[in-house]
Coordinates of C-alpha atoms in Angstrom, one line a residue:
M6 CA -41.1 40.9 15.9
R7 CA -37.7 39.9 17.2
V8 CA -35.1 38.4 14.7
R9 CA -32.3 36.2 15.9
P10 CA -28.8 37.6 14.9
S11 CA -27.7 34.3 13.4
L12 CA -30.8 34.1 11.2
A13 CA -30.2 37.7 10.0
A14 CA -26.6 36.8 9.2
L15 CA -27.7 33.8 7.2
T16 CA -30.1 35.9 5.3
L17 CA -27.4 38.5 4.5
L18 CA -24.7 36.0 3.6
P19 CA -25.7 35.4 0.0
L20 CA -26.0 39.1 -0.6
L21 CA -22.5 39.7 0.7
A22 CA -21.1 36.8 -1.3
A23 CA -22.6 38.4 -4.5
C24 CA -20.6 41.6 -4.1
G25 CA -17.4 41.9 -5.9
G26 CA -18.1 42.4 -9.6
A27 CA -16.3 39.6 -11.4
N28 CA -17.9 36.1 -11.7
E29 CA -14.5 34.4 -11.6
V30 CA -12.8 33.7 -8.3
T31 CA -9.1 33.9 -8.4
M32 CA -6.4 33.4 -5.8
P33 CA -2.7 33.0 -5.8
P34 CA -1.2 29.5 -6.0
L35 CA -0.8 27.7 -2.7
T36 CA 2.6 26.7 -1.5
P37 CA 3.4 24.5 1.4
E38 CA 4.7 25.9 4.6
P39 CA 8.4 25.2 5.4
G40 CA 7.6 22.2 7.6
D41 CA 5.1 20.8 5.1
S42 CA 6.1 17.5 3.5
R43 CA 3.7 17.5 0.5
P44 CA 4.2 19.1 -2.9
A45 CA 1.7 21.7 -3.9
E46 CA -0.4 21.3 -7.0
T47 CA -0.1 24.9 -8.0
S48 CA -1.2 25.0 -11.6
A49 CA -4.0 23.9 -13.8
D50 CA -1.3 21.9 -15.8
A51 CA -0.4 19.8 -12.7
A52 CA 0.1 16.1 -13.4
P53 CA -2.7 13.7 -12.5
R54 CA -3.0 12.2 -9.1
E55 CA -1.2 9.1 -10.0
T56 CA 2.1 11.1 -10.4
L57 CA 1.8 12.5 -6.9
P58 CA 4.0 9.7 -5.2
A59 CA 6.7 10.3 -7.8
R60 CA 6.6 14.1 -7.4
L61 CA 6.6 13.7 -3.7
A62 CA 9.9 11.7 -3.8
L63 CA 11.6 14.5 -5.7
Y64 CA 10.1 17.1 -3.4
K65 CA 11.4 15.3 -0.3
Y66 CA 14.8 14.9 -1.9
L67 CA 15.1 18.6 -2.8
R68 CA 13.8 19.8 0.5
G69 CA 16.0 17.3 2.3
M70 CA 19.1 18.6 0.5
A71 CA 18.1 22.2 1.5
A72 CA 18.0 21.1 5.1
G73 CA 21.1 19.0 5.0
N74 CA 19.1 16.0 6.0
A75 CA 20.9 12.7 5.1
R76 CA 17.5 10.9 5.1
A77 CA 16.9 12.5 1.7
C78 CA 19.5 10.1 0.3
A79 CA 17.0 7.3 0.5
Y80 CA 15.2 8.9 -2.4
L81 CA 18.1 8.3 -4.8
A82 CA 18.5 5.3 -7.1
P83 CA 22.0 3.7 -6.8
A84 CA 23.0 4.8 -10.4
Y85 CA 22.1 8.5 -9.7
E86 CA 23.8 8.3 -6.3
R87 CA 26.9 7.0 -8.1
R88 CA 26.9 9.8 -10.6
V89 CA 26.3 12.6 -8.1
F90 CA 28.1 11.4 -5.0
G91 CA 30.7 8.9 -6.4
G92 CA 29.0 5.6 -5.5
P93 CA 26.1 3.9 -3.9
G94 CA 25.8 4.6 -0.2
R95 CA 28.1 7.7 -0.3
C96 CA 25.4 10.3 -0.3
P97 CA 25.1 10.6 3.6
S98 CA 28.9 11.1 4.0
R99 CA 29.3 13.5 1.0
L100 CA 26.1 15.5 1.4
G101 CA 27.8 18.3 3.3
R102 CA 30.5 18.7 0.7
A103 CA 27.9 18.7 -2.1
R104 CA 25.7 21.3 -0.3
A105 CA 28.8 23.5 0.3
R106 CA 29.1 23.9 -3.5
L107 CA 25.6 25.5 -3.7
R108 CA 25.2 29.2 -3.2
P109 CA 23.3 30.4 -0.1
Q110 CA 20.6 31.7 -2.4
D111 CA 20.2 28.2 -3.9
L112 CA 19.8 26.6 -0.5
A113 CA 17.2 29.3 0.4
A114 CA 15.4 28.7 -2.9
L115 CA 15.3 24.9 -2.3
R116 CA 13.6 25.5 1.0
G117 CA 10.6 26.8 -0.9
V118 CA 10.6 24.6 -4.0
T119 CA 7.5 22.6 -5.1
V120 CA 7.0 20.0 -7.8
P121 CA 3.7 20.8 -9.5
T122 CA 4.0 18.7 -12.7
C123 CA 5.9 16.1 -14.5
E124 CA 6.0 14.4 -17.9
E125 CA 5.9 10.8 -18.9
G126 CA 9.1 9.1 -19.9
P127 CA 11.8 8.5 -20.8
G128 CA 11.1 4.8 -20.0
A129 CA 7.8 3.1 -19.5
G130 CA 6.5 4.0 -16.0
D131 CA 9.1 6.8 -15.6
Y132 CA 8.4 10.5 -15.1
T133 CA 10.6 13.4 -15.9
V134 CA 10.6 16.8 -14.1
R135 CA 12.4 19.5 -16.0
F136 CA 14.2 22.0 -13.8
E137 CA 12.2 24.9 -15.4
H138 CA 9.0 23.2 -14.3
L139 CA 9.9 23.4 -10.6
R140 CA 8.1 26.2 -8.7
W141 CA 10.0 28.5 -6.4
K142 CA 8.7 30.6 -3.5
G143 CA 11.2 33.3 -4.3
A144 CA 14.1 33.5 -6.8
P145 CA 14.9 30.2 -8.4
A146 CA 18.1 28.2 -7.7
R147 CA 20.7 27.7 -10.4
P148 CA 20.9 24.3 -12.0
G149 CA 24.0 22.3 -11.6
G150 CA 25.6 19.9 -9.2
L151 CA 22.8 18.5 -7.0
L152 CA 20.3 20.4 -9.1
A153 CA 20.0 18.5 -12.5
A154 CA 18.5 20.0 -15.6
N155 CA 16.0 17.1 -15.6
F156 CA 15.1 14.7 -12.8
V157 CA 14.0 11.2 -13.9
L158 CA 11.7 9.5 -11.4
R159 CA 11.4 5.7 -11.4
G160 CA 9.3 3.4 -9.3
N161 CA 11.2 0.8 -7.3
G162 CA 8.8 -1.6 -5.7
N163 CA 6.3 0.5 -3.8
R164 CA 8.5 3.7 -3.6
W165 CA 9.8 6.2 -6.1
Q166 CA 13.4 7.3 -6.5
V167 CA 15.4 9.9 -8.4
A168 CA 17.0 7.8 -11.1
G169 CA 18.5 10.4 -13.3

């Protein structure tokens, strides 16, 4: 009797899958590639799906700052832009100076940052991401300047902005 190789492989596949010992499958958390524009949900404590657009706005802001991309300024609420850059509309022209105050290690860390979770508040419909809840691919950046201790995310129409 002749057995097809593909049929034999299908028969052996469950046996191979059963090898390994532990019943629990574990793997390291996934992080996006440098060109990826989505935040990774890397922990079991990650916020629900409805917070994804808010976390995505912060993710794009932080990654844009790392790249020196002035389009990241679109993710800032006017009050936050006033506090960090001196006034609404000043982020694009002052981004280079603000980035120059960051250490090279901080810029490198920002290139690998993800926003896996956030908390509700301080206002109704707002979310807060604490600096210590950000996930880093390597060594974390230092808070200060562009990197606040807490980022408040607020919905503005159909988009989210960093408001505080």
